[in-house]
XYZ file of C-alpha atoms in Angstrom:
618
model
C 57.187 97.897 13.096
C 59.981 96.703 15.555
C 62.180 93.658 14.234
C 62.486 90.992 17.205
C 65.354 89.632 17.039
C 66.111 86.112 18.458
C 69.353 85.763 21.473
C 72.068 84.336 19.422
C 72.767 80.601 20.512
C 76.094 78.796 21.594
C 77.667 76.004 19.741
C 76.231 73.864 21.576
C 72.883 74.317 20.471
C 73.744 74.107 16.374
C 71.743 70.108 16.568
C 68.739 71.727 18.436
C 67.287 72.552 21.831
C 69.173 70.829 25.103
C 72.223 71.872 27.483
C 75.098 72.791 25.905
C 77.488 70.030 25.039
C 80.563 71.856 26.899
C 80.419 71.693 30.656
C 83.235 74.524 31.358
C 82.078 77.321 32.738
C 83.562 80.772 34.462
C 82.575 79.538 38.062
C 83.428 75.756 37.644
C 80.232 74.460 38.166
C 78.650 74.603 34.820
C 75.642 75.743 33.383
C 72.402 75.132 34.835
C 69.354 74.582 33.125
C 67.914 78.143 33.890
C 70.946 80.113 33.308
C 69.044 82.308 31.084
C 67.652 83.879 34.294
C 70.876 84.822 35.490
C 70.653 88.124 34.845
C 67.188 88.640 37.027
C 67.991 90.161 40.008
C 64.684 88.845 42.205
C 65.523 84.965 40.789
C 69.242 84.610 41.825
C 70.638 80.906 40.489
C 71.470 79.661 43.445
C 67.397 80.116 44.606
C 65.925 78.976 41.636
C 64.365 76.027 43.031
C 62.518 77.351 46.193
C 59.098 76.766 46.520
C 57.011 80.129 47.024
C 53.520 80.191 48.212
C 51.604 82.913 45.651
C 48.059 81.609 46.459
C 45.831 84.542 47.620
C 45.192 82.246 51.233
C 49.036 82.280 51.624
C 49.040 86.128 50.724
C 46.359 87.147 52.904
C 47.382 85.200 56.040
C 51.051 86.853 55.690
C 48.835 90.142 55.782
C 47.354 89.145 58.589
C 50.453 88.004 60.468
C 51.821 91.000 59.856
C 49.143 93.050 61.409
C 49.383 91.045 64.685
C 46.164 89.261 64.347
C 45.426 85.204 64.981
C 45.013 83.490 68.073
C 48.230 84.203 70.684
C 49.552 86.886 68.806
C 47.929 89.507 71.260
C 47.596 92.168 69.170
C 51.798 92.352 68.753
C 53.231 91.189 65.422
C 55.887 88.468 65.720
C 59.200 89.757 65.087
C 60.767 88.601 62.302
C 64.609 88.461 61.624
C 66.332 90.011 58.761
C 66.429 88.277 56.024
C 69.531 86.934 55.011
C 71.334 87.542 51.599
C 69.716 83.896 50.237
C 66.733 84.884 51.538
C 66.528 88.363 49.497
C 63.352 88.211 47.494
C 61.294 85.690 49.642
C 58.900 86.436 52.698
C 58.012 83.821 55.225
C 54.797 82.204 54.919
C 54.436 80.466 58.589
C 57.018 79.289 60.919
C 54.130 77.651 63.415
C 54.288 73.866 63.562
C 51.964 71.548 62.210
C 48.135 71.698 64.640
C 47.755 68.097 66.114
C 45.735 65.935 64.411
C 45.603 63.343 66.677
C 43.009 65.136 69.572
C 39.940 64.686 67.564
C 36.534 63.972 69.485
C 37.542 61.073 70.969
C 39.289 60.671 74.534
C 43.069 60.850 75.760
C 44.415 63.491 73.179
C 45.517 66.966 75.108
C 43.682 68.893 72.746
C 40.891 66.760 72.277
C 37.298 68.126 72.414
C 33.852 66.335 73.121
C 33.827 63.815 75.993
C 37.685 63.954 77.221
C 37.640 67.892 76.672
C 38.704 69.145 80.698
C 39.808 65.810 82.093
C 43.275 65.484 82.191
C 45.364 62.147 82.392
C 46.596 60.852 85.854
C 50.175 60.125 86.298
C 49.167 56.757 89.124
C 45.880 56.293 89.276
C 46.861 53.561 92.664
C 48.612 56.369 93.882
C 45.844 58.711 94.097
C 43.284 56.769 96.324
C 42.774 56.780 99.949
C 44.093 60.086 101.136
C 47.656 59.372 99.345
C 50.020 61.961 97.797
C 48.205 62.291 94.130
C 50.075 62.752 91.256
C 49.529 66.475 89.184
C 46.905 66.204 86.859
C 47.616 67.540 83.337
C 44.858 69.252 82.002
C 44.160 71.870 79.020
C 42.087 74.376 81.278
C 44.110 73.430 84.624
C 44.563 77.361 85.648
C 41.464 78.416 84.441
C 39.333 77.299 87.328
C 35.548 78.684 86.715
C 32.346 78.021 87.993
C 31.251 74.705 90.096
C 34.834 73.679 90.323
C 36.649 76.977 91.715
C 39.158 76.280 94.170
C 39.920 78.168 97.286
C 43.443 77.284 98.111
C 42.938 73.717 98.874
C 43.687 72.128 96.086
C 47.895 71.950 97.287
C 46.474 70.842 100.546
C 43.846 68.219 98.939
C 44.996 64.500 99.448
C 48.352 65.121 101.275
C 48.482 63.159 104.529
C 49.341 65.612 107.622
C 50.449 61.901 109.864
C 53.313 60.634 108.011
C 55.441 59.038 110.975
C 56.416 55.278 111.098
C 54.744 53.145 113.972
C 58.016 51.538 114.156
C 61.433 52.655 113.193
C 63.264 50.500 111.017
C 66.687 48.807 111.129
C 68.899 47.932 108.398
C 69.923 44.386 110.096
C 66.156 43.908 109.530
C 65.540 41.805 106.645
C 62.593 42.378 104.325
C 61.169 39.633 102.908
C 57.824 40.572 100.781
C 56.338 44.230 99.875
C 52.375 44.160 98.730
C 51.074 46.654 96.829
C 47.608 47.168 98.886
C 46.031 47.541 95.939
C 46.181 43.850 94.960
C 44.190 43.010 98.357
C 40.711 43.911 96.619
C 41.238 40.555 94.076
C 42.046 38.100 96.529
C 39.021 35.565 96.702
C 37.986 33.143 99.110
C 34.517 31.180 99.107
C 32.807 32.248 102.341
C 29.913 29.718 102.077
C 32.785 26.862 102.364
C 34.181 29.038 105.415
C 32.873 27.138 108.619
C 32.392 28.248 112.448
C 32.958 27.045 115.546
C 32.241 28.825 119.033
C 34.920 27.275 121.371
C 33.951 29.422 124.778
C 32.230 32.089 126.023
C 33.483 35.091 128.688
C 32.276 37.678 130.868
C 28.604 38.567 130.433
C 25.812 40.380 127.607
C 23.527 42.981 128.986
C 20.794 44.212 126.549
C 20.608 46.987 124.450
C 18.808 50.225 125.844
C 16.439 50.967 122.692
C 15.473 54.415 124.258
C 19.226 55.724 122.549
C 17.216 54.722 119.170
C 15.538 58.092 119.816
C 17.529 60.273 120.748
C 17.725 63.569 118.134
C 19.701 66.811 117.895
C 16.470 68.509 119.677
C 16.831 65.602 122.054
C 20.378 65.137 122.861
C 21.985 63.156 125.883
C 25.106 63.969 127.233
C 27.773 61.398 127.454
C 28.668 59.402 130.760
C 31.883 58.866 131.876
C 32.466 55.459 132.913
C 36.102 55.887 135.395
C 35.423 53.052 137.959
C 35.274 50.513 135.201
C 38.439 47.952 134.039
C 38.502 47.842 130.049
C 41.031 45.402 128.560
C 42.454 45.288 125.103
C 45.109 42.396 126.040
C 47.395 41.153 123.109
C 47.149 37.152 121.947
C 50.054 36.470 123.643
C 49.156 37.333 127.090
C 45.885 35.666 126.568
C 45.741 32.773 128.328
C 43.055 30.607 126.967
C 44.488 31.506 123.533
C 47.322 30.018 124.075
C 45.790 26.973 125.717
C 43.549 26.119 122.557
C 46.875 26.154 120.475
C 48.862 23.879 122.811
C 45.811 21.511 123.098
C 44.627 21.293 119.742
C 46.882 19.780 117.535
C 44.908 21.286 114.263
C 44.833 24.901 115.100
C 47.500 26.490 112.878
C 46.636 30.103 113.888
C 45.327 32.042 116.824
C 44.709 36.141 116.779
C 42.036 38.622 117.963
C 39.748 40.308 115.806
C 41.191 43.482 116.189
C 44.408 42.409 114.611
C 42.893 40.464 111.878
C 40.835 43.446 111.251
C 43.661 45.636 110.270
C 44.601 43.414 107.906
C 41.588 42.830 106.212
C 40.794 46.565 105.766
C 44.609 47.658 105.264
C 43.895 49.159 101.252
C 41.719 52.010 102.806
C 44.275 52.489 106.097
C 46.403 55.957 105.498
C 48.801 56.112 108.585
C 51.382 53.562 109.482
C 50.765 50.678 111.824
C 51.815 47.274 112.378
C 51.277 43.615 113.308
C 54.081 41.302 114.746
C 53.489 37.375 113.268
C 55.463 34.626 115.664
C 55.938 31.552 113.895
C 56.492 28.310 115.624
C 56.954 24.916 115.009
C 54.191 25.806 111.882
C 51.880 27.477 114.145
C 51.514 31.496 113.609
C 50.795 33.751 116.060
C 49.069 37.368 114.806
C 50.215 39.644 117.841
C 50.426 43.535 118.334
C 52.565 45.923 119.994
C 52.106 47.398 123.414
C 50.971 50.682 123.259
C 50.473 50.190 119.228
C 48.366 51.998 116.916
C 46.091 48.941 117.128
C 44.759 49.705 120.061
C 43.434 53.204 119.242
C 40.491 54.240 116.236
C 42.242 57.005 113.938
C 39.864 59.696 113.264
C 39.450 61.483 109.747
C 42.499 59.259 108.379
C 41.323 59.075 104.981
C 39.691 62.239 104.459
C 41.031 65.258 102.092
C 41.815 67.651 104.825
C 43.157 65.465 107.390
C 44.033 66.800 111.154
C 47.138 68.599 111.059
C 50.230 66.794 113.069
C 52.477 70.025 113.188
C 51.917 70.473 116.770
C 51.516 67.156 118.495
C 49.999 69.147 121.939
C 47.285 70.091 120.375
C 43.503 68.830 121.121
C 43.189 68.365 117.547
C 46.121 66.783 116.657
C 46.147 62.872 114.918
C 47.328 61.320 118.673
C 45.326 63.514 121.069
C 42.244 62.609 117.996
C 42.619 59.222 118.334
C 42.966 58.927 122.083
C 39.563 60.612 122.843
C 37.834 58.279 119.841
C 39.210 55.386 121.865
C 37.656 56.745 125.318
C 34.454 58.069 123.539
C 33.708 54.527 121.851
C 34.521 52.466 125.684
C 32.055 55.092 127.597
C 29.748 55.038 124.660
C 29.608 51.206 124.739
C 28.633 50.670 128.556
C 26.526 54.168 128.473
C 23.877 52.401 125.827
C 23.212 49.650 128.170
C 20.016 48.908 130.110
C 21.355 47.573 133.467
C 17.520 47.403 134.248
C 17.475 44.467 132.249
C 17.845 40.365 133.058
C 21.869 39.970 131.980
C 23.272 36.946 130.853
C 25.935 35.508 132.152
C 28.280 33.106 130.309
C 30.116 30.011 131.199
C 32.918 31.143 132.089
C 33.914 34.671 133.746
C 36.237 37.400 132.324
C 39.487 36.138 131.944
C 41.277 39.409 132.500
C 39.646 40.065 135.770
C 41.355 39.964 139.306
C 40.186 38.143 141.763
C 41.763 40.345 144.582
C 40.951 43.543 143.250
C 37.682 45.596 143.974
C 37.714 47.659 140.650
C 34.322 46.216 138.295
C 35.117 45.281 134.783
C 33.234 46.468 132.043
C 30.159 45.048 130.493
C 31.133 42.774 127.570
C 31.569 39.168 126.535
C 34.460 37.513 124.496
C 33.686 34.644 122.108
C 36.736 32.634 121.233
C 35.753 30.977 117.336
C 37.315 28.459 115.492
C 37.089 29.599 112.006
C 38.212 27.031 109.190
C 39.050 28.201 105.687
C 39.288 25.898 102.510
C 42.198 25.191 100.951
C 42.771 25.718 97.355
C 42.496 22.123 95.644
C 44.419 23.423 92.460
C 47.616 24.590 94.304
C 50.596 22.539 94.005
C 51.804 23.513 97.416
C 50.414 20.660 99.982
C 50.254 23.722 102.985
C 47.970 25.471 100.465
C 45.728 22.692 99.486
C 44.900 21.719 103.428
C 42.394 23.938 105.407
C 43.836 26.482 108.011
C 42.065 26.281 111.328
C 42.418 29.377 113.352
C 40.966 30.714 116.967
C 40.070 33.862 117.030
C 38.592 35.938 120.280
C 36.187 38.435 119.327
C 34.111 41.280 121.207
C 30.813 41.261 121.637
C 29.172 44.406 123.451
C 26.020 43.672 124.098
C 22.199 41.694 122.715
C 18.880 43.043 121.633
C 16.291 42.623 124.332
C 14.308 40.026 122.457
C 17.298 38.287 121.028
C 17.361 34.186 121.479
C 20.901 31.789 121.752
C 23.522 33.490 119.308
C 20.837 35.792 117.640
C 20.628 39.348 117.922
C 24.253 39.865 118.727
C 25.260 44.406 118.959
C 28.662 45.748 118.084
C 28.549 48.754 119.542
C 30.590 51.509 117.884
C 30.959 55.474 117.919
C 31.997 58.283 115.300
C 32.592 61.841 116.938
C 33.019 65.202 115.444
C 35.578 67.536 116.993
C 35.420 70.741 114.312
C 31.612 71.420 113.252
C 32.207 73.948 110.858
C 29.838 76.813 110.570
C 28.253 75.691 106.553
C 28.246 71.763 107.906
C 27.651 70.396 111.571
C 25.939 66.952 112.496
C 23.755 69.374 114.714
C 22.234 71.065 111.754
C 22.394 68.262 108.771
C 21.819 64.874 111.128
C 18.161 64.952 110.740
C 17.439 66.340 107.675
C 20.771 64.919 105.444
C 20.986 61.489 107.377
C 22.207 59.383 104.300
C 24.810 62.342 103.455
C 26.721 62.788 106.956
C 26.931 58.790 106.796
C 28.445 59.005 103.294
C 30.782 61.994 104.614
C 31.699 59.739 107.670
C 32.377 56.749 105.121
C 34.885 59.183 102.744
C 36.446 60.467 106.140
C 37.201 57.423 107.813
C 37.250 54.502 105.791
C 39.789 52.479 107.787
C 37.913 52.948 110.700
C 34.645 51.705 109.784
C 36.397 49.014 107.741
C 37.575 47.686 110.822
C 34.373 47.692 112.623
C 32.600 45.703 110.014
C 35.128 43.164 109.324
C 35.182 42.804 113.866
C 31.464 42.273 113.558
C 31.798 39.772 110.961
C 33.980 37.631 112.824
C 32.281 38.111 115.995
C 28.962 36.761 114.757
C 27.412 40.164 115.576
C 24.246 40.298 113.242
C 23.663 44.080 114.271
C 25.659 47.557 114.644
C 24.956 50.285 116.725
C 26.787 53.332 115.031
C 26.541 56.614 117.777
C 27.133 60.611 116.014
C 29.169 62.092 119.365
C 29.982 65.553 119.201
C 31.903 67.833 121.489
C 29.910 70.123 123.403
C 32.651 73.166 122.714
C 35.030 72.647 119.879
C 37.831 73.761 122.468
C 36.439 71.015 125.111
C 37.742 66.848 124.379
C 36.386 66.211 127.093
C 32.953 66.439 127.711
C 30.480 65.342 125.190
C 26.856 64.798 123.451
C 25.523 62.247 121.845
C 23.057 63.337 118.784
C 21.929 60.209 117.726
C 22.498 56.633 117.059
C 21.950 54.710 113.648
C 21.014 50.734 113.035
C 22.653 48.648 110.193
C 22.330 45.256 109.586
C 26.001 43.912 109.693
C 25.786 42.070 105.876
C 23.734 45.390 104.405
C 26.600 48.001 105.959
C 29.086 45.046 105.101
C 28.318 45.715 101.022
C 27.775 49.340 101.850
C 31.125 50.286 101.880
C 32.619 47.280 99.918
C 33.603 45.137 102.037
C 32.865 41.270 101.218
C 32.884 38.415 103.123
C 34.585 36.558 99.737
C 37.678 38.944 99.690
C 37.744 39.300 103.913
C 38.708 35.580 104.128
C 40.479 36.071 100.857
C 43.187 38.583 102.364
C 43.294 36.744 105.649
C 43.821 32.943 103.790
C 46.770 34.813 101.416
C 48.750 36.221 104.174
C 48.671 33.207 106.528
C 49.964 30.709 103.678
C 52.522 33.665 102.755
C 53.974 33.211 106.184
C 53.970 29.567 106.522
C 56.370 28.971 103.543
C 58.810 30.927 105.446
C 61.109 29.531 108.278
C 60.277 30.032 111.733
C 60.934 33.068 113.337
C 58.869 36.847 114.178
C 57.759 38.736 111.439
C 56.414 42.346 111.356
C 53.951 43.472 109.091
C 54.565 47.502 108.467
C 51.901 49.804 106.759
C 54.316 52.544 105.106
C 52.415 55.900 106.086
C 53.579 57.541 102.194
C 52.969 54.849 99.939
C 49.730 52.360 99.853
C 52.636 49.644 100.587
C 52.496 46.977 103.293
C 56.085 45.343 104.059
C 56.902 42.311 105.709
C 60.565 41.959 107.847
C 62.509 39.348 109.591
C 63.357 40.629 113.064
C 65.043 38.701 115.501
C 62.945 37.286 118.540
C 63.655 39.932 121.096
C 62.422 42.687 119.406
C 60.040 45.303 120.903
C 60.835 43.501 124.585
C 60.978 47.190 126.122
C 62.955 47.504 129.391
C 60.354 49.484 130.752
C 57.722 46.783 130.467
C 60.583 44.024 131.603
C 61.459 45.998 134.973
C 57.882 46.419 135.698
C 57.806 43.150 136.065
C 61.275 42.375 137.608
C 60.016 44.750 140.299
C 56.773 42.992 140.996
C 58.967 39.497 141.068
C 61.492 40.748 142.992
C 59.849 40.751 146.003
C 58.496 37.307 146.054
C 61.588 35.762 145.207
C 63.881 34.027 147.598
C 67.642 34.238 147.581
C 70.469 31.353 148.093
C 73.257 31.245 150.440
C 75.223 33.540 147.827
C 72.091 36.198 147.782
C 71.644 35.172 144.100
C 68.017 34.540 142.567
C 67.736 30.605 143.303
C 64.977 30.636 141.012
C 66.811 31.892 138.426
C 68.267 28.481 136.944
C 64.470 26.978 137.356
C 63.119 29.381 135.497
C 65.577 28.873 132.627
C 64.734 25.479 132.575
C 60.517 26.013 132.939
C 61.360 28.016 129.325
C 62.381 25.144 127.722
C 60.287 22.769 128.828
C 57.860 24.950 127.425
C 59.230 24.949 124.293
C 59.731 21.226 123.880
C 55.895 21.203 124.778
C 54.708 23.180 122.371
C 57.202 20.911 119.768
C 55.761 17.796 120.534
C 52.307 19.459 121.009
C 51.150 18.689 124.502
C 49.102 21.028 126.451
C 51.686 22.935 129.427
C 49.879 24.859 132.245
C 50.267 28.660 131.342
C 50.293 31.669 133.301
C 47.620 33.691 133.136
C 48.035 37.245 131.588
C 46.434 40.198 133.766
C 45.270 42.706 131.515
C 45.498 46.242 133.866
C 47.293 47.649 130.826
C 47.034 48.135 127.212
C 49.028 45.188 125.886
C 51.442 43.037 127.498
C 54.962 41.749 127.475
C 55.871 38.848 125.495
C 54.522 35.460 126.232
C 56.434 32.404 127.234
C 55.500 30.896 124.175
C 57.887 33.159 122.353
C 60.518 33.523 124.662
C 60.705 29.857 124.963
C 60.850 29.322 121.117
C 64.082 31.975 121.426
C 66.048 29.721 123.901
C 65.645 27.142 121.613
């Protein structure tokens, strides 16, 4: 039998078990507890106290690893580095970080699964409505595009406005005062049942509605007239010259506009492109005015929808401009063309007030109702200006009556959408009939601001029915001669909550802006959509802005030759007129009623009133 024999023991180990007692060593740094092992090549001292997994999971998995298998490795192993000379008698377990705990089942995580699994997180939700540029979305599956949801190509193109030019070019001496985020209009409140109406005077004259367009289908389709010989007027509130008579007279009206104007503004949060609205303030009356020759004055077409018409060439029949133009001339022959002339017509009090006497041409069938609307005031406000009601005239449109309607019932607001690109998979010639409910909701994604407008005109007009008309080119290379396909009836209220639009938050937006100016000084205002940002700004320009010299000499010409000359073959009327201007504005001052000239409307628009020029003598 062998003899064991036990390691002899140093000095320090004569009492018992325990480090030794000296602490001098050959390296200086003493003995460790598990210098025993020093001699163990696999267990060097320095590496003693690394932990090692041994457990047969750790072993297997570092078999697997290092036959390329696992999820991401491909079928390739990893390559590992050699190991250094601390390293010498370890292997690496796994280098992958830590698998997020956080995803779960529920919703938000990135690698959550269950109801949030494929959505990914929006950057700006605001910024993503409406036709605006839309953030990336970040999702887990955002390449992998499969199934119901397979793009072809147009997701880069999807949401990106093709119209991004300003309606007016901005100047740096121009001061802005307030930016709104048009987001913010949808919470402004007003209660409409406190909201009261007045009908001040009626113009022109009401012809009835032709129900025989009621059924017209695609099997039955009517081509569309082209009304030439008649005048139509879309004159500014300025050049309007009872308008400005009802503010001079009335010492309560704070506000006079025309429904088109206050339209934009009430449906601005679903508006894409750029356009404007010039506010005159004077002596604490406002003045809601547009441009001449301003986006106003035309209907946009496909503004908000995902593939919007493309702007890069601006000669083309199917660019944003050329669009617009023919919606504008579609919707003025549509509105006489629906007409029964047949019919008993009723004539109103007083005749058009854009008509001239001398000339032959025949104005177009319509009347204008000039309203007083009055809107609460908010008791609770500490500002007095808030807390008082605003009174404001408005003229509105009226195209035409039922045949059995009675006094101010049964009112038509005559309107048309066109199509300009049927496509060959959708066409209003093959879904109108049988998918009546889905071109509608198509036409209410595609233009938005449009039809917002039209509601919120027929509100204020008093118009208790619309008339919408589906025209369609008869050749998709052709603006200019068209069909119509068919024409829908809504019930102004029903369409009104249709596409979101309350009375509540129309007289909301229009009550917030009009107190927003009137804390302000007097001056002119313009209100600018910005066409890349759901933004509407508000500048301080001075008072001759947007007085074009084209529109001035026009009318220097026409003066010219009535004018006589003094001894010197200077204007003698010059110094008279200079003098009529302020009078005019020491009228309006003390708030007397002055004799006005009245505005001819031949053109879109007009220059700027004598009201305003008046206020900038002064």
């Amino acid at each position: 039998m062998v003899d064991f024999v036990m390691p002899a023991f140093g000095e320090g180990f004569a009492d018992g078990w325990g480090p030794p007692a000296v602490k001098d060593s050959v390296d200086g740094k003493g003995f460790g507890v598990y210098d025993f092992a020093e001699h163990l090549e696999k267990f060097p001292l320095t590496r003693i106290g690394k932990v090692c997994d041994f457990t047969a999971s750790g072993q297997r998995y570092l078999a697997d690893r290092g036959k390329g298998k696992g999820k991401g490795a491909k079928g390739k192993a990893a390559a590992q580095p050699p190991p250094s000379k601390d390293d010498e008698g370890f292997s690496l377990v796994d280098s992958r970080p830590m698998p997020f705990k956080g995803g779960g089942r529920g919703r938000g995580g990135p690698m959550g699964r269950g109801k949030g699994r494929g959505k990914g997180l929006q950057a700006n939700y605001q910024e993503g409505i409406l036709g605006q540029k839309q953030k990336p979305f970040f999702s887990n599956n955002q390449n992998a595009q499969k199934g119901k949801g397979k793009s072809k190509g147009g997701s880069q193109r999807r949401g990106i406005p093709s119209f991004k030019e300003w309606s007016v070019q901005t100047k740096t001496e121009w001061e802005m005062r307030r930016e709104i985020m048009l987001s913010s209009l949808s919470k402004l409140q007003l209660d409409s049942r406190e909201v009261k109406y007045e009908d001040l005077m009626w113009c022109g004259k009401l012809h009835s509605y032709n129900r025989a367009f009621d059924r017209i289908t695609t099997k039955l389709e009517r081509p569309m007239r082209r009304f030439e010989e008649l005048e139509f007027f879309n004159v500014s509130t300025s050049d309007d010259p009872h308008l400005q008579e009802m503010l001079q007279s009335d010492s309560s009206v704070t506000v006079i506009a025309t429904d088109h104007v206050l339209a934009c503004l009430v449906a601005a949060a679903r508006s894409v492109y750029s356009w404007d609205v010039v506010v005159t303030k004077i002596a604490g009356k406002l003045i809601f005015d547009k441009r001449n020759g301003s986006q106003i004055d035309f209907w946009s077409v496909n503004e908000t929808a995902q593939d919007p018409p493309n702007n890069d060439d601006k000669d083309n029949i199917n660019s944003p401009v050329k669009l617009s133009q023919e919606a504008s001339c579609i919707n003025q022959n549509f509105s006489q063309m629906v007409l029964d002339m047949e019919a008993p017509t009723r004539e109103m009090p007083n005749p058009n007030p854009f008509e001239e006497e001398e000339e032959e041409a025949v104005v177009a069938s319509g009347a204008y109702r000039y309203r007083k609307i009055i809107m609460p005031g908010n008791p609770k406000s500490e500002n007095e200006s808030e807390r008082s009601p605003v009174e404001m005239i408005v003229r509105t449109e009226v195209n035409c009556k039922m045949p059995d309607a009675r006094d101010d019932k049964g009112l038509v607001s005559v309107k048309a959408l066109n199509e300009y690109d049927p496509k060959v998979t959708y066409s209003w010639r093959s879904h109108l009939e049988s998918q009546r409910g889905a071109v509608l909701a198509n036409e209410l994604k595609n233009n938005a601001f449009k039809l917002g407008r039209w509601t919120a005109q027929a509100i204020l007009a008093g118009c208790d029915t619309m008339k919408i008309g589906y025209v369609s080119r008869m050749s998709p290379a052709d603006p200019w001669s068209h069909t119509v396909l068919g024409v829908n009836t809504h019930l102004t209220d029903g369409f009104a909550d249709q596409i979101g639009l309350t009375r509540n938050n129309m007289f909301g937006i229009l009550r917030t802006i009009v107190d927003l100016v009137m804390q302000w000084e007097d001056g002119k205002y313009l209100l600018l959509k910005d066409p890349t940002k759901s933004v509407l700004r508000i500048y301080d320009i001075p008072f001759d802005t947007f007085n074009s010299d084209d529109e001035d000499g026009e009318g220097e010409e026409e003066e010219e030759e009535d004018q006589e000359l003094d001894e010197d073959g200077n204007v003698a009327a010059a110094a008279a007129a200079g003098v009529a201007m302020r009078a005019v504005a020491l009228a309006v001052l003390l708030g007397n009623p002055v004799a006005t000239a009245r505005a001819r409307g031949r053109r879109l628009g007009g220059g700027p009133s004598a009201l305003t020029q008046a206020a900038h003598l002064e």
